XYZ file of N, CA and C in Angstrom:
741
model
N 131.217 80.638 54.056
C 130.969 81.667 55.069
C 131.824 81.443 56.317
N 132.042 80.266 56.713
C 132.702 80.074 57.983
C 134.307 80.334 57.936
N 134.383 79.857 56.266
C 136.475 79.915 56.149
C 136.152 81.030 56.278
N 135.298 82.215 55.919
C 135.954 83.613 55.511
C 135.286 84.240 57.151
N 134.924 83.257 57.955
C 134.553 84.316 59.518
C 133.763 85.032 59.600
N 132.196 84.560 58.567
C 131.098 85.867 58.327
C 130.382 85.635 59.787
N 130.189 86.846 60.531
C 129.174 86.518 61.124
C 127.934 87.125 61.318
N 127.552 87.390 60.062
C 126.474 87.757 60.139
C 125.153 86.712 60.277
N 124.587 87.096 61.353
C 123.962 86.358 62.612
C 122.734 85.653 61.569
N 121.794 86.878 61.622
C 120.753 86.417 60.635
C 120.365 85.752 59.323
N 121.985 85.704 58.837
C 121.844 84.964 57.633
C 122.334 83.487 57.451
N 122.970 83.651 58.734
C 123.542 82.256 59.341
C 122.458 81.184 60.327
N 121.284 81.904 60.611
C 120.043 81.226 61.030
C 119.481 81.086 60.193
N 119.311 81.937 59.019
C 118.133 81.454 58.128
C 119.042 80.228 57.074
N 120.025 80.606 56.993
C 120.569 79.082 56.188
C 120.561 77.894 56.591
N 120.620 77.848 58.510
C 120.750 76.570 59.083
C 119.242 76.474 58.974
N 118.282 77.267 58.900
C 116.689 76.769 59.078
C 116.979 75.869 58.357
N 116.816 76.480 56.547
C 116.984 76.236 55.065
C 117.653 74.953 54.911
N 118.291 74.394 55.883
C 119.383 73.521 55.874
C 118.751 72.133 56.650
N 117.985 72.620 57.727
C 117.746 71.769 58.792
C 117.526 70.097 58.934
N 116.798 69.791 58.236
C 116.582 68.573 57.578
C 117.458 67.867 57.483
N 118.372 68.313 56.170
C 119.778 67.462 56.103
C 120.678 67.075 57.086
N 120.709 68.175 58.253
C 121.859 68.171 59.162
C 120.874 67.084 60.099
N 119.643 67.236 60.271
C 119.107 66.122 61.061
C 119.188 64.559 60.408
N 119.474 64.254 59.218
C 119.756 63.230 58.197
C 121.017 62.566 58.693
N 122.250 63.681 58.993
C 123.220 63.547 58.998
C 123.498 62.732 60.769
N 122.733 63.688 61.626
C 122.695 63.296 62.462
C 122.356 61.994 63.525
N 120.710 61.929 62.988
C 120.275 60.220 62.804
C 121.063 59.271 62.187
N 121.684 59.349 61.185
C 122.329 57.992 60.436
C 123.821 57.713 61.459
N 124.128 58.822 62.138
C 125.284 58.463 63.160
C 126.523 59.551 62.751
N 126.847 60.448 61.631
C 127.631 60.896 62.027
C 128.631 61.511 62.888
N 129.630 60.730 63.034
C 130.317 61.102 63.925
C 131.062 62.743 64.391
N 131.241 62.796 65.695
C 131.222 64.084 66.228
C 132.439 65.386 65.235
N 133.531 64.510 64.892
C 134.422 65.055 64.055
C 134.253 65.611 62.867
N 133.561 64.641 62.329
C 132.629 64.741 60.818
C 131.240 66.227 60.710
N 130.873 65.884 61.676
C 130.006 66.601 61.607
C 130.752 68.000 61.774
N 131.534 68.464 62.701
C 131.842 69.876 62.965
C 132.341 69.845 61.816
N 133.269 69.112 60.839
C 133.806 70.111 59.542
C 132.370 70.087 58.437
N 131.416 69.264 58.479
C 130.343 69.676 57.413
C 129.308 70.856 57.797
N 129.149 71.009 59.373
C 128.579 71.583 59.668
C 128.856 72.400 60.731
N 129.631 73.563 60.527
C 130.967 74.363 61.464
C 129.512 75.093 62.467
N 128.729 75.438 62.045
C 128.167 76.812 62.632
C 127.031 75.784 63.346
N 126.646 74.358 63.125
C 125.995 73.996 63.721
C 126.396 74.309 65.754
N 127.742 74.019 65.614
C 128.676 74.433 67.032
C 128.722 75.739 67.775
N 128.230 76.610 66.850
C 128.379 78.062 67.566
C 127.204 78.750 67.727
N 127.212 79.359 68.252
C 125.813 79.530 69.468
C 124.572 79.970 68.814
N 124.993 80.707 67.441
C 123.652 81.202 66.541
C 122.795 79.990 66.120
N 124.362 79.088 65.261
C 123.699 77.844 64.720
C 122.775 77.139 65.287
N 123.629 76.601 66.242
C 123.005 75.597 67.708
C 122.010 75.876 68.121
N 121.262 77.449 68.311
C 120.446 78.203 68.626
C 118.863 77.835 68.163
N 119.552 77.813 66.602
C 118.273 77.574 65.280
C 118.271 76.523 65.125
N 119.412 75.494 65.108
C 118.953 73.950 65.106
C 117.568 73.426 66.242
N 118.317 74.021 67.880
C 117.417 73.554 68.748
C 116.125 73.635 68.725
N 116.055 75.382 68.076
C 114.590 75.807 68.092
C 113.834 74.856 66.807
N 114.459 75.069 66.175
C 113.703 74.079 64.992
C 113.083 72.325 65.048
N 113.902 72.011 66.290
C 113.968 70.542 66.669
C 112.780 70.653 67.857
N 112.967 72.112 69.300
C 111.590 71.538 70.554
C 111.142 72.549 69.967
N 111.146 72.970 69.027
C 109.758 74.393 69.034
C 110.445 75.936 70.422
N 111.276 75.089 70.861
C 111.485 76.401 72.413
C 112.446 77.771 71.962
N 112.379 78.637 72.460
C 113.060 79.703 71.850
C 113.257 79.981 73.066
N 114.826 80.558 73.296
C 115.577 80.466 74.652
C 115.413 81.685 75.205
N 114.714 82.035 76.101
C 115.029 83.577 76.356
C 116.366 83.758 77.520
N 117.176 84.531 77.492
C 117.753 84.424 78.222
C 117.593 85.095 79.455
N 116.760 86.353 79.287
C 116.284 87.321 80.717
C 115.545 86.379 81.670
N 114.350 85.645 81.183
C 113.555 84.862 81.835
C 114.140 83.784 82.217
N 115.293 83.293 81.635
C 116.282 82.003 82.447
C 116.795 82.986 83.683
N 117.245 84.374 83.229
C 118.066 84.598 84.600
C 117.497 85.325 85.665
N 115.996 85.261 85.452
C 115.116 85.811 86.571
C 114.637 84.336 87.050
N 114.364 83.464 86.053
C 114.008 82.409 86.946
C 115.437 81.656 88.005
N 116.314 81.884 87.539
C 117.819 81.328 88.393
C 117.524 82.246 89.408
N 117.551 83.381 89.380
C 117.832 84.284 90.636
C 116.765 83.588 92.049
N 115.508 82.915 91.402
C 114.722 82.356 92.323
C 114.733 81.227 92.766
N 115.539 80.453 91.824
C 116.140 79.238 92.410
C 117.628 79.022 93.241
N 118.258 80.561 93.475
C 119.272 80.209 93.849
C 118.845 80.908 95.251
N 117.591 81.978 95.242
C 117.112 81.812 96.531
C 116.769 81.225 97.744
N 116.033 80.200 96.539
C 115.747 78.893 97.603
C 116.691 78.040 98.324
N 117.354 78.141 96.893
C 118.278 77.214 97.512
C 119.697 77.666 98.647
N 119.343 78.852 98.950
C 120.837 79.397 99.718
C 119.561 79.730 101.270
N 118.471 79.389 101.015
C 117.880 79.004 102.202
C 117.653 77.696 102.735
N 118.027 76.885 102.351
C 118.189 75.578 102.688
C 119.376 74.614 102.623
N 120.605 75.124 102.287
C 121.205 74.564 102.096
C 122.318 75.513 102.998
N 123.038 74.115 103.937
C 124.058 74.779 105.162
C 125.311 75.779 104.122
N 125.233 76.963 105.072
C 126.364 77.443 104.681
C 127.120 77.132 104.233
N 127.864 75.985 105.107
C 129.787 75.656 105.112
C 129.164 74.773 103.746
N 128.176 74.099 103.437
C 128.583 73.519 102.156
C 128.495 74.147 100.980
N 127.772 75.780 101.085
C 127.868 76.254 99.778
C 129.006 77.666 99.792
N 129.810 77.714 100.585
C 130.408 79.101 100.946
C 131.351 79.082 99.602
N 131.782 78.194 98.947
C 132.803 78.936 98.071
C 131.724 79.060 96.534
N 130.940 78.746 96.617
C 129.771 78.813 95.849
C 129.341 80.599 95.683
N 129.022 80.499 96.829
C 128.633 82.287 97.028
C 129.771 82.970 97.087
N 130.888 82.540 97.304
C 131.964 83.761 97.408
C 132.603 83.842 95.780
N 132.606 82.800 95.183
C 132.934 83.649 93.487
C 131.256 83.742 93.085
N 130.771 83.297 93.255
C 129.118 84.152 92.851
C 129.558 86.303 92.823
N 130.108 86.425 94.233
C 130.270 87.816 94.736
C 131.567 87.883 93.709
N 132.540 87.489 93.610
C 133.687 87.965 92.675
C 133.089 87.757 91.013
N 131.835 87.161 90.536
C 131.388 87.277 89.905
C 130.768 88.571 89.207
N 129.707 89.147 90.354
C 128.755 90.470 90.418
C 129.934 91.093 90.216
N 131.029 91.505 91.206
C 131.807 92.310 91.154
C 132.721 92.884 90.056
N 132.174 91.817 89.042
C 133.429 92.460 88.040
C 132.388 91.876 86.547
N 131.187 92.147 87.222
C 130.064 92.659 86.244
C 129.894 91.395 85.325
N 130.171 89.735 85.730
C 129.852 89.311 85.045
C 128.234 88.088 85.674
N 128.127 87.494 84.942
C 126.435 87.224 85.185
C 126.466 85.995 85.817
N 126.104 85.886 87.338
C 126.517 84.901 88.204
C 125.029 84.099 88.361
N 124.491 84.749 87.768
C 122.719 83.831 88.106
C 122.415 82.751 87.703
N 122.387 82.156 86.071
C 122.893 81.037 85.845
C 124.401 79.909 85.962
N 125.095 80.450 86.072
C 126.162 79.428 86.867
C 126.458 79.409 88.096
N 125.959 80.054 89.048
C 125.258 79.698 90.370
C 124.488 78.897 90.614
N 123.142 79.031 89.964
C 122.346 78.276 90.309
C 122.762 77.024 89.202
N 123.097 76.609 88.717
C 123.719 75.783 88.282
C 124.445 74.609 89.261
N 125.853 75.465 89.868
C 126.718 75.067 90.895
C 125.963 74.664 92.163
N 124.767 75.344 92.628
C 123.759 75.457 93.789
C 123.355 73.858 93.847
N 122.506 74.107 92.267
C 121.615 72.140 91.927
C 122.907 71.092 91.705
N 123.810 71.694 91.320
C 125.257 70.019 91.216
C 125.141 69.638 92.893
N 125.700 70.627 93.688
C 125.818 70.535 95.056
C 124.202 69.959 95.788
N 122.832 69.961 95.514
C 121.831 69.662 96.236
C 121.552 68.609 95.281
N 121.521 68.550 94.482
C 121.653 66.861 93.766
C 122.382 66.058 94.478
N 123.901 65.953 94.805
C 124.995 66.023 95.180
C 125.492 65.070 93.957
N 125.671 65.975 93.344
C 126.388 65.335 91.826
C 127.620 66.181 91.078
N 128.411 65.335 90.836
C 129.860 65.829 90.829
C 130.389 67.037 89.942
N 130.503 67.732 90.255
C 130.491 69.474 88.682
C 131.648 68.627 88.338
N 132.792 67.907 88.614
C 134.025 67.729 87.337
C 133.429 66.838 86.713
N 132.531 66.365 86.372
C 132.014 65.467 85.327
C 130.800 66.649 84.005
N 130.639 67.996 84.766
C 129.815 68.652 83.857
C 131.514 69.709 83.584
N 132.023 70.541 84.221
C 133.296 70.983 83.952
C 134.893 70.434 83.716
N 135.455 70.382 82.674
C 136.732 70.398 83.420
C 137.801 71.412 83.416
N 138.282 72.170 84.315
C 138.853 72.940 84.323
C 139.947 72.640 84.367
N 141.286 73.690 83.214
C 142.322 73.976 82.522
C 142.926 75.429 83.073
N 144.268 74.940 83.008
C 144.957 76.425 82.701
C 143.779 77.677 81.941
N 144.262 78.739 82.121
C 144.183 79.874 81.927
C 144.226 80.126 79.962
N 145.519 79.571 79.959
C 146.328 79.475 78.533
C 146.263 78.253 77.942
N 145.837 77.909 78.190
C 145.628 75.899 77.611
C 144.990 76.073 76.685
N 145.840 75.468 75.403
C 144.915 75.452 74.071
C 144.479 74.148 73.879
N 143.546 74.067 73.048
C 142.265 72.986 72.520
C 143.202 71.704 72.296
N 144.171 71.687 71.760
C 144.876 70.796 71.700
C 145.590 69.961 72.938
N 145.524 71.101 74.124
C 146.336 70.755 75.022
C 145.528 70.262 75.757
N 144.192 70.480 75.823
C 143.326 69.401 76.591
C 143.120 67.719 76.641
N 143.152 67.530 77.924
C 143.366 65.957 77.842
C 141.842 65.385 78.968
N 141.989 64.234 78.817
C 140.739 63.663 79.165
C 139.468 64.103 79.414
N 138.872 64.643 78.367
C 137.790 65.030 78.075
C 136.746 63.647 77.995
N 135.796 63.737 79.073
C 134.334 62.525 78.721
C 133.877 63.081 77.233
N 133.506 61.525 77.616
C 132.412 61.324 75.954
C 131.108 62.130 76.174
N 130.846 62.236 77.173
C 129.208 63.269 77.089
C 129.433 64.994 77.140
N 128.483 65.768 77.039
C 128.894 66.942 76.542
C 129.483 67.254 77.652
N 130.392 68.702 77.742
C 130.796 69.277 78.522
C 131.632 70.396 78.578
N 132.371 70.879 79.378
C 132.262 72.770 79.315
C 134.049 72.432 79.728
N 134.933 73.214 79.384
C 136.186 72.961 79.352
C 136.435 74.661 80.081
N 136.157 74.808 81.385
C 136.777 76.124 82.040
C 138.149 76.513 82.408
N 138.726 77.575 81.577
C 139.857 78.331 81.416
C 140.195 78.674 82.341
N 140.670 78.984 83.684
C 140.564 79.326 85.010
C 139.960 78.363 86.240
N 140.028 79.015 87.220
C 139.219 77.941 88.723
C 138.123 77.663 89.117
N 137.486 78.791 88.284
C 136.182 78.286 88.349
C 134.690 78.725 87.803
N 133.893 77.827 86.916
C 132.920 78.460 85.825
C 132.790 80.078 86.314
N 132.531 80.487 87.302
C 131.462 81.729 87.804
C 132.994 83.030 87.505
N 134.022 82.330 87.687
C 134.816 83.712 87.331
C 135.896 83.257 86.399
N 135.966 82.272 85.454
C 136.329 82.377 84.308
C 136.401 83.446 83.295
N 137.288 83.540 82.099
C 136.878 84.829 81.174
C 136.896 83.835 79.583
N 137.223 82.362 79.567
C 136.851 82.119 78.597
C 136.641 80.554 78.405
N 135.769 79.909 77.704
C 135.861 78.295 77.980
C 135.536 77.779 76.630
N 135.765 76.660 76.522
C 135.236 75.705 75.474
C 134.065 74.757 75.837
N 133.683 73.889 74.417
C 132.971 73.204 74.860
C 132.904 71.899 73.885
N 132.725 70.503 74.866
C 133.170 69.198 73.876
C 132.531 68.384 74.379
N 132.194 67.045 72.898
C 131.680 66.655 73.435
C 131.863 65.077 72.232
N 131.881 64.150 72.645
C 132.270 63.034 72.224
C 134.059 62.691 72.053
N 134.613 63.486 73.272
C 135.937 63.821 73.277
C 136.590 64.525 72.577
N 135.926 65.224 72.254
C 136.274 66.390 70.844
C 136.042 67.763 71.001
N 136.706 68.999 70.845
C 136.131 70.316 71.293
C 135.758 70.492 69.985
N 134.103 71.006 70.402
C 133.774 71.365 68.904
C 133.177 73.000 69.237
N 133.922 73.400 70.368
C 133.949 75.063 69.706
C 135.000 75.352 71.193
N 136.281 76.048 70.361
C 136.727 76.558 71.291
C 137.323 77.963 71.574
N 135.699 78.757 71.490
C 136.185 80.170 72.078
C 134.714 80.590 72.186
N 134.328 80.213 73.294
C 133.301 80.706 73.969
C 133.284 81.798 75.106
N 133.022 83.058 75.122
C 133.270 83.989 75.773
C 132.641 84.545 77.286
N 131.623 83.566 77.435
C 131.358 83.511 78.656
C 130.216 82.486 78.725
N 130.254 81.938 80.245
C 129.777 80.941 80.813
C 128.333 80.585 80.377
N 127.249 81.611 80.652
C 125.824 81.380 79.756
C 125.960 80.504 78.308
N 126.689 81.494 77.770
C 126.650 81.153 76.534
C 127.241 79.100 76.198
N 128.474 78.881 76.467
C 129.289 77.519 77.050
C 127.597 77.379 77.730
N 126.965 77.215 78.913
C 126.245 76.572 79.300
C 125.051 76.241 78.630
N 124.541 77.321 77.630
C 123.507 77.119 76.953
C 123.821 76.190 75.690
N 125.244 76.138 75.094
C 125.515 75.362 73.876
C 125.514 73.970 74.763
N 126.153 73.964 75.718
C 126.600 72.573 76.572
C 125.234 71.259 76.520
N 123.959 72.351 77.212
C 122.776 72.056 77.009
C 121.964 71.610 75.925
N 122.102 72.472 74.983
C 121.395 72.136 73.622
C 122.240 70.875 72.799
N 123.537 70.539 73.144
C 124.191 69.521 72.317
C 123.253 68.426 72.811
N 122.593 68.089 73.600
C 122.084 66.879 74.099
C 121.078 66.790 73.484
N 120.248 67.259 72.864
C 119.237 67.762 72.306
C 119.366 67.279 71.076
N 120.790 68.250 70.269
C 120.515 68.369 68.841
C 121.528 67.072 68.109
N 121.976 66.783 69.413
C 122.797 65.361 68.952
C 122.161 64.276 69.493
N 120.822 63.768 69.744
C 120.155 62.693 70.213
C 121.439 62.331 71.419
N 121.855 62.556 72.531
C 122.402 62.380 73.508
C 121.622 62.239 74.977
N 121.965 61.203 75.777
C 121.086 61.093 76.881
C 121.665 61.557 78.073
N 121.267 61.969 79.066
C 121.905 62.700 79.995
C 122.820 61.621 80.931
N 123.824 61.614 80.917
C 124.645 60.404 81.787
C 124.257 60.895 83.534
N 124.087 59.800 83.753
C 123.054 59.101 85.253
C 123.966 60.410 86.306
N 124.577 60.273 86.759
C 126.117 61.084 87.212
C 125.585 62.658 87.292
N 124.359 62.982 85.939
C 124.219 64.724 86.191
C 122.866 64.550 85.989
N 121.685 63.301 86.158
C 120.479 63.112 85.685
C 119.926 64.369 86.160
N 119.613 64.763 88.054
C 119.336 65.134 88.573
C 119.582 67.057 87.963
N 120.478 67.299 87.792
C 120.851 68.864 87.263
C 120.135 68.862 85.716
N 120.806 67.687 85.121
C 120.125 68.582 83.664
C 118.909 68.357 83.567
N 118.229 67.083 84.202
C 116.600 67.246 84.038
C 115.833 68.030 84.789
N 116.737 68.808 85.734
C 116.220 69.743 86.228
C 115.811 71.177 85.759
N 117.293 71.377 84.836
C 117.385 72.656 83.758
C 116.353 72.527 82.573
N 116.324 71.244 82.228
C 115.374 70.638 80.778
C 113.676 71.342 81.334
N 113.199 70.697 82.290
C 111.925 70.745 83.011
C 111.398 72.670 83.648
N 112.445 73.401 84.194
C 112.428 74.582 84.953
C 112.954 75.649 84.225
N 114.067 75.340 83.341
C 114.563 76.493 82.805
C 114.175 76.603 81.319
N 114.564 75.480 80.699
C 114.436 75.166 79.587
C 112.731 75.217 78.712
N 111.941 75.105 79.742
C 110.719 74.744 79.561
C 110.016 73.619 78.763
N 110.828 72.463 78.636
C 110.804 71.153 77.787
C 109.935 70.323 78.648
N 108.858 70.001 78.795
C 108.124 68.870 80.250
C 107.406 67.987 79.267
N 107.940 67.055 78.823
C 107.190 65.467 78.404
C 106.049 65.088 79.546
N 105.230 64.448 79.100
C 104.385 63.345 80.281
C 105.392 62.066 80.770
N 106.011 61.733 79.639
C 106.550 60.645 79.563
C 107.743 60.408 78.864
N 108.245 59.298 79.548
C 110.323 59.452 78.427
C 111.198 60.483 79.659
N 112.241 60.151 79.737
C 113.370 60.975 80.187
C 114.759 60.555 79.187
N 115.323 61.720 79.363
C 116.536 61.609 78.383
C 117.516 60.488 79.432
N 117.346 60.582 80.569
C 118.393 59.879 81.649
C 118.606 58.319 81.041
N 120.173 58.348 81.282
C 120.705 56.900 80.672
C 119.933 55.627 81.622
N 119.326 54.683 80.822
C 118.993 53.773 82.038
C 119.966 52.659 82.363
N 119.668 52.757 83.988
C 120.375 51.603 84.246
C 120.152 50.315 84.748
N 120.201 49.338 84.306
C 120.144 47.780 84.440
C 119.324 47.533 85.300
N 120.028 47.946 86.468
C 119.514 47.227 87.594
C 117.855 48.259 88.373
N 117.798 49.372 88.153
C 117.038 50.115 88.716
C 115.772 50.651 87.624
N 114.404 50.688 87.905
C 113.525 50.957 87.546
C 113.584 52.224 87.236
N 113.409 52.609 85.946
C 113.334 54.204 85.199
C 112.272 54.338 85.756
N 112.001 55.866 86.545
C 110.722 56.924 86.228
C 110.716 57.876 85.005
N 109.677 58.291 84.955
C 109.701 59.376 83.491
C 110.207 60.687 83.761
N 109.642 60.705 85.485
C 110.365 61.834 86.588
C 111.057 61.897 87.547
N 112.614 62.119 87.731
C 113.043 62.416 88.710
C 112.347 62.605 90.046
N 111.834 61.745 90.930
C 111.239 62.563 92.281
C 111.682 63.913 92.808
N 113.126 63.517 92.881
C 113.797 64.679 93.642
C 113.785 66.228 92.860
N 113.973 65.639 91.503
C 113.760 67.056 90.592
C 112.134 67.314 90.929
N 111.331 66.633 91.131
C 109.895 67.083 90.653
C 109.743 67.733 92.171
N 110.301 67.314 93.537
C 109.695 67.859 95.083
C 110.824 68.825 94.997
N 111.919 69.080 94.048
C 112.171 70.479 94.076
C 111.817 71.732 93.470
N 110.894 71.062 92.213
C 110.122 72.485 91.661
C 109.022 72.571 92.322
N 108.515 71.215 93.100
C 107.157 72.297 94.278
C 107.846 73.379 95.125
N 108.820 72.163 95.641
C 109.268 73.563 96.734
C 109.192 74.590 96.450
N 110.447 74.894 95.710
C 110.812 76.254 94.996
C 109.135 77.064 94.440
N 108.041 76.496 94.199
C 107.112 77.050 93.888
C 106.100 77.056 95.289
N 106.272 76.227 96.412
C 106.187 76.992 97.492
C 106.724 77.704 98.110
N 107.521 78.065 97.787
C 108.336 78.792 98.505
C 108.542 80.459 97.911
N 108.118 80.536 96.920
C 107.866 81.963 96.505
C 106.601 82.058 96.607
N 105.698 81.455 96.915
C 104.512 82.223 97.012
C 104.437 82.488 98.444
N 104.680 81.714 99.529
C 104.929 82.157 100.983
C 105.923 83.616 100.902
N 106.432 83.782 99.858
C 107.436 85.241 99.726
C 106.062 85.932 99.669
């Protein structure tokens, strides 16, 4: 199905259901990132990835309700956070709207890198315009989003890789790259590197709707005592939940 480019959606979820098991077999014993995209091509593309995840947390992604809940987190956060540090943030946000593409999740995205204060070139790296998959160079070992242009919010096309490897490269807009980016951590037993703890356990917990009691995916480190919760992630979903009800 994949040499011949079928994409018919629904039959390509119900095979990865049908399938699921094995590819989790494959996955646990360690196959490596290379290996896996040629046994399992569609696991990489957004239907696959889609039905793996759901099959693995039970969560089924909505995407309206991610981008009504962003629109309220990027509220908050453009009330608390000084101008001059988010102005080029909001100004392709606006060249975003303007040319009709969907600035709510990679805003608020860009919003939490910046109030974390955690570095977006370690979740992006941005390339030429024309830069093919091949021509990409130093790609991290943890997942990540390969933006075609200057910057996620007005990009028109990106990839996405991850164990130094692009294992899909023609992703057509940013949601989509952000939602596969996300779920690789997931469906590849991957832990969130310390560097973006703060953003993705933020997305995992608020957007994602994934909330353990206990366990964090965050890499631990040596010297510092793991919580199960981010503080800073956890006194930012009160806020944000005080802060719309004072709305």
């Amino acid at each position: 199905m994949h040499i011949t480019r079928n994409k018919d959606t629904k039959r390509i979820e119900e095979k990865m259901v049908a399938t699921f098991y094995t590819q989790r077999r494959d996955i646990i014993k360690g196959m490596e990132t290379p290996v896996l995209l040629r046994e399992w091509p569609y696991l990489f593309e957004m239907c696959g990835m889609m039905a793996h995840f759901k099959e693995l947390t039970g969560m089924d992604v909505d995407k309206e309700a991610m981008s009504s809940k962003c629109r309220r987190v990027v509220s908050y956060l453009m009330s608390r956070e000084k101008k001059s540090k988010i102005e080029d943030i909001l100004s392709d946000m606006e060249i975003a709207k303007a040319r009709h593409l969907d600035a709510d999740l990679p805003g608020c995205l860009m919003l939490l890198l910046k109030h974390f204060n955690e570095d977006q070139a370690k979740m992006f790296l941005k390339v030429d315009e024309t830069c093919l998959p091949s021509e990409v160079d130093d790609l991290p070992s943890a997942p990540c989003i390969v933006v075609c242009g200057s910057s996620p919010l007005t990009a028109g096309h990106f990839m996405v890789a991850v164990d130094q490897t692009i294992v899909n490269c023609s992703v057509p807009n940013v949601v989509d790259a952000l939602m596969l980016m996300f779920a690789v951590y997931y469906c590849l037993n991957i832990g969130y590197p310390t560097e973006l703890g703060g953003t993705l356990e933020f997305l995992q917990r608020c957007l994602f709707k994934i909330n353990p009691d206990k366990g964090t995916k965050v890499e631990r480190k040596a010297s510092k005592k793991q919580q199960s919760v981010n503080p800073k992630v956890l006194s930012l979903i009160t806020n944000i939940a005080d802060f719309e009800w004072r709305e």
